[in-house]
Each structure stands twice: as C-alpha cells, then as structure tokens.
Coordinates of C-alpha atoms in Angstrom, one line a residue:
Chain A
M443 CA -38.0 5.1 18.9
T444 CA -35.6 7.2 21.0
V445 CA -34.5 9.3 18.0
L446 CA -35.2 12.9 17.6
V447 CA -34.4 14.5 14.6
S448 CA -33.2 18.2 14.9
T449 CA -35.7 19.8 12.4
T450 CA -33.4 22.8 12.2
S451 CA -34.2 24.3 8.9
P452 CA -32.0 27.2 8.1
R453 CA -31.5 28.5 11.6
P454 CA -32.1 32.1 12.2
E455 CA -29.2 34.2 13.1
K456 CA -31.5 36.3 15.3
R457 CA -31.1 34.0 18.4
R458 CA -27.5 35.2 18.4
S459 CA -28.0 38.8 18.4
H460 CA -27.2 38.9 22.0
A461 CA -24.2 36.9 21.5
S462 CA -23.0 38.9 18.7
R463 CA -23.4 42.1 20.6
E464 CA -21.3 40.8 23.1
A465 CA -18.6 39.7 20.7
S466 CA -18.3 43.2 19.3
R467 CA -17.7 44.5 22.8
A468 CA -15.0 42.0 23.4
G469 CA -13.5 42.6 20.0
G470 CA -9.9 42.4 21.2
R471 CA -10.3 38.9 22.2
R472 CA -11.7 37.9 19.1
V473 CA -8.5 38.2 17.2
L474 CA -6.8 34.9 17.9
P475 CA -10.1 32.9 16.8
H476 CA -10.1 34.8 13.5
L477 CA -6.5 34.1 12.9
V478 CA -7.1 30.5 13.2
L479 CA -10.0 30.7 10.8
V480 CA -7.7 32.4 8.3
G481 CA -5.3 29.5 8.8
L482 CA -8.0 26.9 8.2
I483 CA -9.4 28.9 5.1
L484 CA -5.7 29.0 3.6
Y485 CA -5.5 25.2 4.1
F486 CA -8.8 24.4 2.7
A487 CA -8.4 26.6 -0.2
L488 CA -4.9 25.8 -1.2
P489 CA -5.4 22.9 -3.7
F490 CA -8.2 25.1 -5.3
W491 CA -5.8 27.9 -5.8
W492 CA -3.2 25.7 -7.2
L493 CA -5.6 24.3 -9.7
I494 CA -6.8 27.6 -10.7
V495 CA -3.2 29.0 -11.2
A496 CA -2.0 25.8 -13.1
S497 CA -5.2 25.9 -15.3
T498 CA -4.0 29.2 -16.7
K499 CA -0.5 28.2 -17.6
D500 CA 0.6 26.6 -21.0
Q501 CA 2.5 23.4 -20.9
A502 CA 5.9 24.9 -21.1
T503 CA 5.3 27.2 -18.1
L504 CA 3.7 24.4 -16.1
F505 CA 6.9 22.1 -16.3
S506 CA 9.6 24.8 -16.5
G507 CA 9.9 25.8 -13.0
D508 CA 10.4 29.5 -14.0
T509 CA 7.3 30.6 -12.4
S510 CA 6.1 29.5 -8.9
P511 CA 3.5 26.8 -8.7
L512 CA 1.3 29.2 -6.7
W513 CA 1.4 32.1 -8.9
F514 CA 0.3 32.9 -12.4
G515 CA 2.7 32.7 -15.4
K516 CA 1.8 33.0 -19.1
F517 CA -2.1 33.3 -19.2
N518 CA -3.3 30.5 -21.5
L519 CA -6.6 29.5 -20.0
I520 CA -8.8 29.9 -23.1
D521 CA -6.5 27.9 -25.1
N522 CA -6.4 25.2 -22.4
I523 CA -10.1 25.1 -22.3
Q524 CA -10.1 24.7 -26.0
L525 CA -7.6 21.8 -25.6
L526 CA -9.9 20.1 -23.0
F527 CA -13.0 20.3 -25.1
T528 CA -11.5 19.2 -28.3
Y529 CA -9.5 16.3 -27.0
S530 CA -10.5 12.9 -28.6
N531 CA -13.5 14.5 -30.4
G532 CA -14.8 16.2 -27.3
L533 CA -14.8 13.2 -25.1
Y534 CA -14.7 15.4 -22.0
W535 CA -18.2 16.5 -22.8
H536 CA -19.3 13.0 -22.8
W537 CA -18.1 12.5 -19.2
L538 CA -19.5 15.6 -18.0
G539 CA -22.8 14.7 -19.5
N540 CA -22.7 11.3 -18.1
S541 CA -21.8 12.5 -14.6
F542 CA -25.0 14.6 -14.7
L543 CA -27.1 11.8 -16.1
Y544 CA -25.9 9.3 -13.5
A545 CA -26.0 11.6 -10.5
L546 CA -29.5 13.1 -11.3
T547 CA -31.4 9.7 -12.3
G548 CA -29.7 7.9 -9.6
G549 CA -30.1 10.5 -7.0
I550 CA -33.8 11.2 -8.0
G551 CA -34.5 7.4 -8.0
A552 CA -32.9 7.0 -4.6
T553 CA -34.9 9.8 -3.2
V554 CA -38.2 8.6 -4.5
I555 CA -37.6 5.3 -3.3
S556 CA -36.4 6.4 0.3
V557 CA -39.3 8.7 0.8
L558 CA -41.7 6.1 -0.1
A559 CA -40.0 3.4 2.2
G560 CA -39.4 5.9 5.0
Y561 CA -43.0 6.9 5.2
G562 CA -44.2 3.2 4.9
F563 CA -42.0 2.3 7.9
A564 CA -43.1 5.4 10.0
Q565 CA -46.9 5.3 9.3
Y566 CA -48.0 1.8 9.0
R567 CA -47.6 -1.3 11.2
F568 CA -47.3 -4.3 9.0
A569 CA -46.1 -7.7 9.6
G570 CA -42.4 -7.9 9.4
R571 CA -41.9 -4.3 9.9
T572 CA -39.5 -4.5 12.8
P573 CA -37.1 -7.2 11.2
F574 CA -37.2 -5.3 8.0
F575 CA -36.0 -2.0 9.5
A576 CA -33.4 -3.9 11.4
L577 CA -32.1 -5.0 8.1
V578 CA -32.2 -1.5 6.7
L579 CA -30.0 -0.4 9.6
G580 CA -27.7 -3.4 9.3
S581 CA -27.4 -2.4 5.4
V582 CA -26.2 0.9 6.3
M583 CA -23.2 -0.7 7.8
V584 CA -22.5 -3.0 4.9
P585 CA -19.4 -1.2 3.0
A586 CA -20.7 -0.5 -0.7
T587 CA -17.2 -1.5 -2.1
A588 CA -17.7 -5.2 -0.8
L589 CA -20.5 -5.5 -3.4
V590 CA -18.8 -4.0 -6.2
I591 CA -17.0 -7.3 -7.5
P592 CA -19.8 -9.7 -7.2
M593 CA -22.1 -7.1 -8.7
F594 CA -19.7 -6.8 -11.7
V595 CA -19.9 -10.7 -12.1
M596 CA -23.7 -10.7 -11.9
F597 CA -24.0 -7.7 -14.3
S598 CA -21.6 -9.1 -16.9
A599 CA -23.6 -12.3 -16.8
T600 CA -26.8 -10.4 -17.7
H601 CA -24.9 -8.2 -20.2
L602 CA -25.5 -5.1 -18.2
T603 CA -21.8 -3.9 -17.8
N604 CA -20.9 -1.2 -20.4
T605 CA -24.5 0.2 -19.9
M606 CA -25.4 3.2 -17.9
W607 CA -27.8 0.8 -15.8
A608 CA -24.8 -0.7 -14.2
V609 CA -24.2 2.4 -12.3
I610 CA -27.6 4.1 -12.1
L611 CA -29.5 1.1 -10.5
P612 CA -27.3 0.2 -7.6
S613 CA -27.1 4.1 -7.0
M614 CA -30.8 3.9 -6.5
L615 CA -30.3 2.0 -3.2
N616 CA -29.8 4.3 -0.2
P617 CA -30.5 2.5 3.1
F618 CA -29.3 5.7 5.1
G619 CA -31.8 7.7 3.0
V620 CA -34.7 5.4 4.3
Y621 CA -33.5 5.7 7.9
L622 CA -33.5 9.5 7.7
M623 CA -36.8 9.7 6.0
R624 CA -38.4 7.4 8.6
V625 CA -37.0 9.3 11.6
Y626 CA -37.9 12.6 9.8
T627 CA -41.6 11.3 9.0
Q628 CA -42.1 10.3 12.6
D629 CA -41.2 13.8 13.9
A630 CA -42.8 15.8 11.3
I631 CA -46.1 14.0 10.8
P632 CA -48.2 13.3 13.9
D633 CA -50.4 10.1 13.7
E634 CA -53.4 12.3 14.5
M635 CA -53.0 14.3 11.3
I636 CA -53.1 11.1 9.3
D637 CA -55.9 9.6 11.2
A638 CA -57.8 12.9 10.6
A639 CA -57.5 12.7 6.9
R640 CA -58.6 9.2 6.8
M641 CA -61.6 10.4 9.0
D642 CA -62.2 12.9 6.2
G643 CA -62.3 10.0 3.6
A644 CA -59.1 10.6 1.8
G645 CA -57.3 7.6 0.4
E646 CA -53.9 6.4 1.3
L647 CA -52.1 7.6 -1.7
R648 CA -53.9 11.0 -1.5
I649 CA -52.9 11.3 2.1
F650 CA -49.3 10.7 1.2
F651 CA -49.3 13.2 -1.9
R652 CA -51.3 15.7 -0.2
V653 CA -50.8 15.8 3.4
A654 CA -47.6 14.1 4.1
L655 CA -45.2 15.1 1.2
P656 CA -45.3 18.8 1.6
L657 CA -44.4 18.3 5.2
L658 CA -41.4 16.0 4.3
R659 CA -39.7 18.5 1.8
P660 CA -36.9 19.5 4.0
A661 CA -35.8 15.8 4.5
L662 CA -36.4 15.1 0.9
V663 CA -34.0 17.8 -0.3
T664 CA -31.3 16.4 2.0
V665 CA -31.8 12.8 0.8
L666 CA -31.6 14.2 -2.8
L667 CA -28.5 16.3 -2.1
L668 CA -26.8 13.2 -0.3
S669 CA -27.6 10.9 -3.0
V670 CA -26.7 13.1 -6.0
V671 CA -23.3 13.9 -4.5
G672 CA -22.8 10.3 -3.6
T673 CA -23.4 9.2 -7.1
W674 CA -21.5 12.2 -8.7
N675 CA -18.5 11.5 -6.6
N676 CA -18.5 7.7 -6.9
Y677 CA -15.5 6.2 -8.5
F678 CA -15.0 2.5 -7.8
L679 CA -18.4 1.2 -9.2
P680 CA -18.2 3.0 -12.6
L681 CA -14.5 2.1 -12.7
V682 CA -15.2 -1.4 -12.5
M683 CA -18.5 -1.5 -14.6
F684 CA -17.4 0.6 -17.9
S685 CA -14.6 -0.2 -20.2
N686 CA -16.0 1.9 -22.8
P687 CA -14.6 5.6 -22.4
N688 CA -17.7 7.1 -23.9
L689 CA -19.5 5.9 -20.9
F690 CA -17.2 7.2 -18.1
P691 CA -18.3 9.7 -15.7
V692 CA -15.9 12.5 -15.1
T693 CA -14.2 10.9 -12.2
V694 CA -13.2 7.8 -14.0
G695 CA -12.3 9.6 -17.1
L696 CA -9.9 12.0 -15.4
G697 CA -8.5 9.1 -13.3
A698 CA -7.7 7.2 -16.5
L699 CA -6.4 10.2 -18.2
Q700 CA -4.1 10.9 -15.4
T701 CA -2.7 7.5 -15.4
Q702 CA -2.0 7.8 -19.1
A703 CA -0.2 11.0 -18.7
G704 CA 1.9 9.5 -15.9
V705 CA 3.0 6.7 -18.2
N706 CA 3.3 8.6 -21.3
T707 CA 6.1 11.1 -20.5
G708 CA 6.2 12.6 -23.9
G709 CA 2.6 13.9 -24.1
Q710 CA 2.6 16.8 -21.7
S711 CA -0.4 18.2 -23.2
L712 CA -2.3 15.5 -21.4
W713 CA -1.4 16.9 -17.9
T714 CA -2.8 20.3 -19.1
I715 CA -6.0 18.4 -19.9
V716 CA -6.2 16.6 -16.6
I717 CA -5.8 19.9 -14.7
V718 CA -8.1 22.0 -16.6
G719 CA -10.6 19.0 -16.6
A720 CA -10.3 18.8 -12.9
L721 CA -11.0 22.6 -12.7
V722 CA -14.2 22.4 -14.8
S723 CA -15.5 19.3 -13.2
V724 CA -15.6 20.8 -9.7
I725 CA -17.4 24.1 -10.8
P726 CA -21.1 22.6 -11.2
L727 CA -21.2 21.1 -7.7
I728 CA -19.6 24.3 -6.1
I729 CA -22.1 26.4 -7.7
A730 CA -24.9 24.0 -6.6
F731 CA -23.8 24.1 -2.9
L732 CA -23.4 27.8 -3.0
T733 CA -26.8 28.4 -4.5
L734 CA -28.5 25.7 -2.3
Q735 CA -26.9 26.8 1.0
K736 CA -30.1 27.4 2.9
Y737 CA -31.2 23.8 2.1
W738 CA -28.0 22.0 3.1
Q739 CA -26.8 24.0 5.9
G740 CA -30.1 23.1 7.7
G741 CA -30.6 19.9 6.0
L742 CA -27.2 18.1 6.6
S743 CA -27.9 18.4 10.3
L744 CA -30.8 15.8 9.8
G745 CA -28.0 13.3 10.0
S746 CA -27.2 14.2 13.5
V747 CA -29.8 12.4 15.8
K748 CA -30.2 13.5 19.3
Chain B
M430 CA -57.3 20.7 9.3
L431 CA -58.7 22.1 12.9
S432 CA -62.2 21.3 12.0
S433 CA -61.0 17.5 11.0
T434 CA -59.2 17.3 14.3
I435 CA -62.1 18.2 16.3
E436 CA -64.3 15.8 14.2
R437 CA -61.8 13.2 14.9
R438 CA -62.0 13.7 18.6
S439 CA -65.7 13.2 18.6
V440 CA -65.5 9.8 16.8
T441 CA -62.6 8.3 19.1
P442 CA -65.0 5.8 20.8
D443 CA -65.7 4.4 17.3
R444 CA -62.1 4.1 16.5
A445 CA -61.2 2.3 19.8
F446 CA -64.0 -0.2 18.7
L447 CA -62.3 -0.6 15.3
K448 CA -59.0 -1.5 16.9
K449 CA -60.5 -4.3 18.7
P450 CA -60.1 -7.5 16.8
G451 CA -63.5 -7.5 15.1
R452 CA -64.6 -8.3 11.8
L453 CA -64.4 -4.6 10.4
G454 CA -61.3 -3.9 12.4
S455 CA -59.2 -6.6 11.0
G456 CA -60.2 -5.7 7.7
V457 CA -58.9 -2.2 8.1
S458 CA -55.6 -3.2 9.7
A459 CA -55.1 -5.8 6.9
R460 CA -55.6 -3.1 4.3
R461 CA -53.4 -0.8 6.1
A462 CA -50.6 -3.4 6.3
R463 CA -50.9 -4.0 2.7
W464 CA -50.4 -0.3 1.9
G465 CA -47.3 -0.4 4.2
W466 CA -45.8 -3.0 2.2
L467 CA -46.7 -1.3 -1.0
F468 CA -44.8 1.9 0.3
V469 CA -41.6 -0.1 1.2
A470 CA -42.0 -2.5 -1.8
P471 CA -39.8 -0.6 -4.2
F472 CA -37.1 -0.2 -1.6
A473 CA -37.4 -3.9 -0.9
V474 CA -36.8 -4.9 -4.4
F475 CA -33.6 -2.7 -4.6
L476 CA -32.3 -4.1 -1.4
V477 CA -32.8 -7.6 -2.4
L478 CA -31.2 -7.2 -6.0
F479 CA -28.5 -4.7 -5.1
L480 CA -27.4 -5.6 -1.7
L481 CA -28.7 -9.1 -0.5
T482 CA -28.0 -10.8 -3.9
P483 CA -24.6 -9.5 -4.3
L484 CA -23.6 -10.3 -0.7
V485 CA -24.9 -13.8 -1.0
Y486 CA -23.3 -14.2 -4.3
A487 CA -20.0 -12.9 -3.1
F488 CA -20.2 -15.5 -0.3
I489 CA -20.9 -18.4 -2.8
L490 CA -17.9 -17.1 -5.1
S491 CA -15.7 -17.1 -2.3
L492 CA -16.4 -20.7 -1.5
Q493 CA -15.5 -21.7 -5.1
N494 CA -12.4 -21.8 -7.1
K495 CA -12.2 -21.7 -11.0
T496 CA -9.4 -23.1 -13.1
V497 CA -9.1 -23.4 -16.7
A498 CA -8.2 -27.1 -16.4
T499 CA -10.9 -28.3 -13.9
G500 CA -13.7 -25.7 -14.3
T501 CA -15.6 -24.4 -11.1
H502 CA -15.5 -26.5 -8.0
W503 CA -16.3 -26.1 -4.3
V504 CA -13.4 -25.5 -2.0
G505 CA -15.2 -24.6 1.2
L506 CA -13.4 -22.0 3.4
D507 CA -10.0 -22.6 1.6
N508 CA -10.1 -19.1 0.2
Y509 CA -10.6 -17.6 3.7
A510 CA -7.8 -19.8 5.1
K511 CA -5.6 -18.3 2.1
A512 CA -6.6 -14.8 2.8
F513 CA -5.9 -15.0 6.4
T514 CA -2.4 -16.2 5.9
D515 CA -1.6 -14.1 2.8
P516 CA 0.8 -11.3 3.9
L517 CA -0.3 -9.0 1.3
F518 CA -3.9 -9.1 2.5
L519 CA -2.8 -9.0 6.2
E520 CA -0.5 -6.0 5.5
G521 CA -3.5 -4.2 3.8
V522 CA -5.8 -4.8 6.7
W523 CA -3.2 -3.5 9.2
L524 CA -2.5 -0.4 7.2
V525 CA -6.3 0.5 6.9
V526 CA -6.5 -0.3 10.7
R527 CA -3.5 2.0 11.4
F528 CA -5.1 4.6 9.1
S529 CA -8.2 4.7 11.1
I530 CA -6.5 4.9 14.2
I531 CA -4.4 8.0 13.1
L532 CA -6.8 9.7 10.7
I533 CA -10.1 9.6 12.6
P534 CA -9.0 11.5 15.8
I535 CA -7.1 14.0 13.6
Q536 CA -10.3 14.3 11.5
M537 CA -12.5 14.7 14.6
L538 CA -10.2 17.2 16.2
V539 CA -10.1 19.3 13.0
S540 CA -13.9 19.3 12.4
L541 CA -14.8 19.6 16.1
G542 CA -12.4 22.4 16.6
A543 CA -13.6 24.3 13.5
A544 CA -17.4 23.8 14.4
L545 CA -16.7 25.0 18.1
L546 CA -14.9 28.1 16.8
L547 CA -17.6 28.8 14.2
D548 CA -20.3 28.3 16.9
S549 CA -18.6 30.9 19.2
I550 CA -18.2 33.7 16.8
T551 CA -20.9 35.2 14.6
S552 CA -19.6 37.5 11.9
R553 CA -19.8 37.7 8.1
F554 CA -16.3 36.2 8.2
S555 CA -17.3 33.2 10.1
K556 CA -20.0 32.5 7.7
F557 CA -17.6 32.7 4.8
S558 CA -15.1 30.5 6.5
R559 CA -17.8 28.0 7.1
L560 CA -18.4 27.8 3.5
M561 CA -14.9 27.6 2.5
I562 CA -14.1 24.7 5.1
F563 CA -17.0 22.8 3.7
V564 CA -16.3 23.2 0.1
P565 CA -14.1 20.1 -0.4
Y566 CA -17.3 17.9 0.2
A567 CA -18.4 19.1 -3.2
V568 CA -15.4 17.8 -4.7
P569 CA -15.1 14.2 -5.8
A570 CA -12.5 12.2 -3.9
V571 CA -10.9 11.5 -7.3
I572 CA -10.4 15.3 -7.9
G573 CA -9.4 15.9 -4.4
A574 CA -6.7 13.2 -4.7
L575 CA -5.7 14.4 -8.0
M576 CA -5.1 18.2 -6.8
W577 CA -3.3 16.8 -3.8
G578 CA -1.1 14.6 -5.9
F579 CA -0.1 17.6 -7.9
L580 CA 0.6 19.4 -5.0
Y581 CA 2.8 16.8 -3.6
S582 CA 4.5 16.2 -6.9
P583 CA 8.1 17.5 -7.2
S584 CA 7.6 18.8 -10.8
F585 CA 4.3 20.5 -10.3
G586 CA 4.0 21.3 -6.5
P587 CA 5.2 24.2 -4.5
A588 CA 6.8 22.0 -1.6
A589 CA 10.4 22.4 -3.0
E590 CA 9.8 26.3 -3.2
V591 CA 8.1 26.6 0.1
A592 CA 11.0 24.3 1.7
G593 CA 13.5 26.7 -0.1
W594 CA 12.1 29.8 1.8
F595 CA 13.3 28.0 5.0
G596 CA 16.5 26.7 3.5
L597 CA 15.4 23.2 3.5
N598 CA 15.5 20.5 0.9
A599 CA 12.4 19.6 -1.0
P600 CA 10.4 17.0 1.0
Q601 CA 9.5 13.9 -1.0
L602 CA 5.9 13.8 0.0
L603 CA 5.2 10.9 -2.3
S604 CA 8.0 8.7 -1.0
P605 CA 7.3 5.4 0.7
D606 CA 8.1 7.1 4.0
N607 CA 5.9 10.0 3.6
I608 CA 2.9 8.7 1.6
F609 CA 0.9 7.7 4.6
G610 CA 0.9 11.1 6.2
S611 CA 0.2 12.5 2.7
L612 CA -2.9 10.3 2.4
V613 CA -4.1 11.2 5.8
N614 CA -3.9 14.8 4.8
V615 CA -5.9 14.3 1.7
V616 CA -8.7 12.4 3.5
T617 CA -8.7 14.9 6.2
W618 CA -9.1 17.9 3.9
Q619 CA -11.8 15.9 2.1
W620 CA -14.1 15.2 4.9
A621 CA -13.4 17.5 7.8
G622 CA -15.7 20.2 6.3
Y623 CA -18.6 17.8 6.0
Y624 CA -18.2 16.7 9.6
M625 CA -17.8 20.1 10.8
I626 CA -21.3 21.1 9.3
I627 CA -22.8 18.2 11.1
I628 CA -21.3 19.0 14.4
Y629 CA -21.9 22.8 13.9
A630 CA -25.7 22.2 13.1
A631 CA -25.9 20.1 16.4
L632 CA -24.2 22.9 18.4
Q633 CA -26.6 25.4 16.9
G634 CA -29.3 23.2 18.1
I635 CA -28.5 23.7 21.8
D636 CA -30.6 25.9 23.8
T637 CA -28.5 29.0 24.6
S638 CA -30.0 29.3 28.1
I639 CA -27.8 26.7 29.2
Y640 CA -24.7 28.7 28.4
E641 CA -26.2 31.7 30.3
A642 CA -26.7 29.4 33.5
A643 CA -23.0 28.1 33.1
K644 CA -21.8 31.6 32.9
I645 CA -23.6 32.5 36.0
D646 CA -21.9 29.6 37.6
G647 CA -18.6 31.0 36.5
A648 CA -17.6 28.7 33.7
N649 CA -15.4 30.1 31.2
A650 CA -15.5 29.4 27.4
W651 CA -13.1 26.2 27.6
Q652 CA -15.3 24.9 30.3
T653 CA -18.4 25.5 28.5
A654 CA -17.1 23.6 25.5
L655 CA -15.7 20.6 27.2
R656 CA -18.4 20.2 29.8
I657 CA -21.5 21.4 28.0
K658 CA -21.2 21.6 24.4
I659 CA -19.4 18.4 23.7
P660 CA -21.3 16.1 25.8
M661 CA -24.6 17.5 24.2
I662 CA -23.5 16.8 20.9
S663 CA -22.2 13.2 21.6
S664 CA -24.6 11.6 19.4
S665 CA -23.6 13.5 16.2
L666 CA -19.9 12.7 17.2
V667 CA -20.7 8.9 17.5
L668 CA -22.5 8.9 14.2
I669 CA -19.6 10.6 12.4
L670 CA -17.2 8.2 14.0
V671 CA -19.0 5.3 12.6
F672 CA -19.3 6.9 9.2
A673 CA -15.6 7.7 9.2
L674 CA -14.7 4.1 10.3
I675 CA -16.8 2.5 7.6
G676 CA -15.5 4.8 5.0
T677 CA -11.7 4.5 6.0
L678 CA -11.7 0.6 6.2
Q679 CA -13.0 0.6 2.5
F680 CA -10.1 2.9 1.5
F681 CA -9.8 2.8 -2.4
T682 CA -10.1 5.9 -4.3
E683 CA -7.3 8.2 -3.0
P684 CA -4.6 5.6 -3.0
Q685 CA -5.6 4.3 -6.2
I686 CA -5.4 7.9 -7.8
L687 CA -2.0 8.5 -6.3
R688 CA -0.7 5.3 -7.4
S689 CA 0.3 6.5 -10.7
M690 CA 2.0 9.6 -9.3
A691 CA 3.7 7.7 -6.5
S692 CA 4.7 4.6 -8.2
G693 CA 6.5 2.3 -5.6
S694 CA 5.0 3.9 -2.5
I695 CA 1.6 2.5 -3.2
T696 CA 1.7 -1.1 -3.9
A697 CA -1.2 -3.2 -5.7
S698 CA -2.0 -4.5 -2.4
Y699 CA -1.8 -1.3 -0.3
T700 CA -5.3 -1.6 1.0
P701 CA -7.6 -4.7 0.9
N702 CA -10.0 -3.1 -1.6
I703 CA -7.1 -2.2 -4.0
Y704 CA -5.9 -5.7 -3.6
A705 CA -9.3 -7.1 -4.3
Y706 CA -9.6 -4.9 -7.4
T707 CA -6.0 -6.0 -8.6
L708 CA -6.9 -9.7 -8.1
A709 CA -10.1 -9.6 -9.9
F710 CA -9.4 -7.3 -12.8
S711 CA -5.6 -7.9 -13.4
Y712 CA -5.4 -11.4 -12.5
S713 CA -9.1 -12.5 -13.2
Q714 CA -9.1 -14.2 -9.6
F715 CA -12.7 -13.4 -9.0
N716 CA -13.0 -16.3 -6.5
Y717 CA -10.2 -15.1 -4.2
A718 CA -11.2 -11.6 -4.7
S719 CA -14.6 -12.1 -3.5
A720 CA -13.3 -13.9 -0.5
I721 CA -11.4 -10.7 0.3
S722 CA -14.3 -8.4 -0.3
F723 CA -16.7 -10.6 1.9
A724 CA -14.1 -10.8 4.5
L725 CA -13.4 -7.1 4.6
G726 CA -17.4 -6.4 4.5
L727 CA -17.7 -8.7 7.4
V728 CA -14.9 -6.9 9.5
V729 CA -16.4 -3.4 8.7
F730 CA -20.0 -4.8 9.5
V731 CA -19.1 -6.6 12.8
G732 CA -16.7 -3.6 13.8
S733 CA -19.4 -0.8 13.3
Y734 CA -22.0 -3.1 14.8
I735 CA -20.0 -3.6 18.0
F736 CA -19.0 0.1 18.2
L737 CA -22.8 1.0 17.8
H738 CA -23.8 -1.4 20.3
F739 CA -21.7 0.0 22.9
T740 CA -22.7 3.6 22.1
R741 CA -26.3 2.7 21.6
K742 CA -27.7 5.1 23.9
K743 CA -25.6 7.9 22.5
S744 CA -26.1 7.3 18.9
G745 CA -29.7 6.9 18.8
L746 CA -29.4 4.5 15.7
N747 CA -31.9 2.0 16.8
S748 CA -35.4 1.1 16.0

C-alpha cells in the first residue's frame, strides 16, 4: 500500500503566524488577490442572492419587471412561506421529512457498513482479500446511474418501488467510503496496538469497539458527511423509483413542480412555491456545514491521498 | 497501553512460533480470517445486491428484446449494434465527451486558482471566502440547476437588465446556441468549491520549510506555485480529475432540470443518460435503455481505469 492519508484534522492556523506577519507587512501587494476573492464570492453568492430576493416578492412583482431581479420589491416572504407549506395539504413538509429520513438512514447505514468493511480489509488477512479489494476499487469507477434502470426493473419485480427502501438500501452502498476507511485505518491504527490488545486477552469485537473505533472518528465523520450529502442530493434514483408524490424527497418534488409550473402558464403561484421551496430546502445543509466546519474542513481532505 | 506494549515485546518469540504453520498457529489465523470476513460481510452483501446484480441484470436485459407480439427473446448484441449506429445516442456521447473536455479544465483552473490564492493569504476575509466558495456543494444539483435556470430565464433573470447597462440586447442564455456554455457554468459553480477544499487541504499539508528553501533560492510566488505546490499536490489533482470525469460522463440532473425551461435547446436524447431515461420511462424500451446504460457504464469504467493506470504512481489509488 503506497497510500498515505493526510491525517490533517482541523489545521491549526498557528503554523502560518510567520506568513501572516509577512502578509501584513506587504499589505499593499495583497490588494489584487483580495479583489479576485471578492469577484469569486460575488459569483458563488449570486444565485443565493437572487433566490433570497425572489422569495420575498409576490407573484405580480416577480413577473412584472418593475423591480430589478436582483433587488427587493414588495415584501411578501411570510405569505410565500405560508403558501409553500399549505400547498396540497402540506406536501412540502412530506418532501422535507423524506429527504431527512432517506439521507440520515442511508448515510448512517453506509457509514456503519463502510467502517466495518474498511477495518476488516485493513486489519485481517483473509483468503480472497486482495481480489475483493480490487473489486471495491473497480466499483468506485462504476457510474451509479448505469445501475438505476436495471435496479428499477428488479425492484418493481419485487414490489419495492414506491417504498422508501428503494432509495435507502442502494444508498447504503458506498465503495469509496470503504476505500477511505481502509486507508485511514491502516494509517491510524498500528498493528502493534491491535496485537497488544489481543495479548491482553481482548476479543476481536471488543478491540474494534474499544480500541479502534475511537481512533477512527475523524474518518467516520467524513464518510458520514459524504454519504448523507450524497443521498440528500440524489435525484436520478428517487426520480425513477417513486411515482407517489408523498414519497418524493425535496429534489424530486421541486423538479416535478418546476416542470408543472413551466407547462401550466396560468398558475403563477407555482413559481413562487418552487422558488421559496428551493430557498427553504438549502437552509438545513448550509447550517449543517457552517456548524460542522471543523469536521469537514479537515475531513474532506481525507480524499486527497499523497 | 504502554505496559501492554512492553508485555508484547517480551512475548515476541512466542508469536513468531505461532505464525509458523503449526497446529495452534493455523487455528488462530483461520479464526482471524473468519473475523475478517465477518467485518466485510455486510458490505459484500450490499455490493452483490445493489451493484453486481444490477450490473449483470443490465447486461442480460440488454441481450434481450421484448415485444407485445412475441414476448421476450434473445437477440445477442443487436441492441449494442443498434446503439452504436443510433445517431441520437452517438450525438449524446459526443456531447458529454465535448462537455468533459471543456468543463474539466475550467473547473480545475477555478478550483486550483482559488485554492492557491486562499493558501497564500491568511486573513479573516480569506476564511470567509473559503466558506462562500464551498457553499454550493451543500446545495443539491437539482436546486443549483433551478437557481441558474431562473437566472438565465428572460422573465425572471437579471440578464436583460445587466446587458441593458452596457447597451446590449438581452442574451438568450437558454437558446440552443448558448445552452452548452450555460450548463458548463452551472456545473462549475456547483463543484469548484468542493474541489477547491480538497486541493486547499492538500496545499496546507505541505511542509512550509520547502517554501523557505525556495525563497532562499530566489523563487518568486509564481515559481513556488508552479514548480513546488502543484507538483506536490498532483495526487489530489488526479483524483479530482477522475471524479470529475466519472461525474460528467453521467451528466443527467442539470440538463434534465433545465429542459422544462429551455424547451427545444435540450432534447430527450441530449446526454446518454437522459436518452436511456426517456427510452425506459417514456417508451418502455427497457432492453434498449439497458444496453445504453451498460455501454455508457463500460465507457466510463474503461476510461477511468485507463486514466488511473497511466497515473497510478500519482493517484495512489491502488492496493
């Protein structure tokens, strides 16, 4: 194994103190980079800004063109949110709830399975280990969408379409998570430590839970984050598996509403629902990423192997 | 822990004995091997059920045809012969290939540039910028495409207004001529931040004493970036490239969402995945759709395998 995972947990800024002192000395030369950064921020924030502004407008203002698309008009946000949550007997609540349910169960399931497998690959030499792990690496490269159509045929034959399992079960498979966990385990848990625990008479399960698992936490959080976000953002799989709108996650629900709004030119209120619905749906993950900063900033770098 | 380590050292000769193929030793290693399988078993089950079986099943479906009159029968590779002479499929493949060729370098440049910039300045503002550039990753592709669709749209978006400031006509960002570039922009916006974070983390992992040495040798900031930083993070770059390639060839969500806003610009066979989806769910041609899915999967797999093979030393993706 020639892989080394950068085990950078949240990197202390201390290392940079020297560099930053220098930076402030050379303050004048730092104007251009900061201007570029301002440009990047404006670009990446533009859609959010539009979404926030549009969410506050009533339908007439949204379409009239009297107000700039990038600036506020008549403030109607509260009514719009009410419109969203009462649409079709609160269908949007269902979608939001479904997204949480699928992302959390799928994500937690994927994490548990990946941690176990990664640890198994790293710590035990069993027959078939090498070809099996080659298979894991190969399956990282299999595009998930190639599997959706045959999976639909299989699931409809076993009456699993239009049940939440059709999305949750496939989401629990995360070969890249297994790869990350294996590499991280090899790096973070020396064989000597496991051997020592065995000499002390600890059983294999006890060693896993008491010795290994606490050391694997940073990688575990990363795999959890990647799996949850992956399932939360998934579109193709639930789009194919569900025809019952009560089972839709937010992504499929809003996609369907938007198509409907485009066809149905008379019902302008649908556009408002799509816009406010999009705004509400991005809030949970953005809050999660802002509060979990110290985990993902170090954790996502696990993907970068040296 | 320390005491047990010392204890272990003292019994090393015994362990060496255990490893020899003796009665006791083979018993221990067989038991260990069983534990190894137990740990990987849940994953093995999911891999078989939700990856290998659908893959094999897709292949079987692709070798069959089903008609109301004759039922299901084997047709060999007919569906593949049909796919590779089907102009709709070939145009879709050509589109995603072109899309990769144009999108991936742009995406890499934006994310690498942003990461190098953020790596070289340390201020509260750069921390804030890092967050802002990353935030689109937290937004589902569906919502990202929706937001940009609104921004592109002549009735909702600011394009007409912004063009007006410069005395220009409103650009038709959703027209057949412009949709390609508009899609490149959506995907760049969506993923550049994520790639930037991976590159940034790799840059932060470089030992800074190298920079000091370079400085003494008279290297300026550009030279340090090009000659030291980029080569040292090449494994991250290769990994990102592979992920971007796998993702782009499967292109589905963004064009599918923009389709209803840009009717006419994005056809029902715009990308191979949209084509397969349309064939399966609008025309119930599951067999032909499976052939297209499988062919696309094979192309992606072989493509990324070859790429990784040639960059094996760099990517570190091997066992």
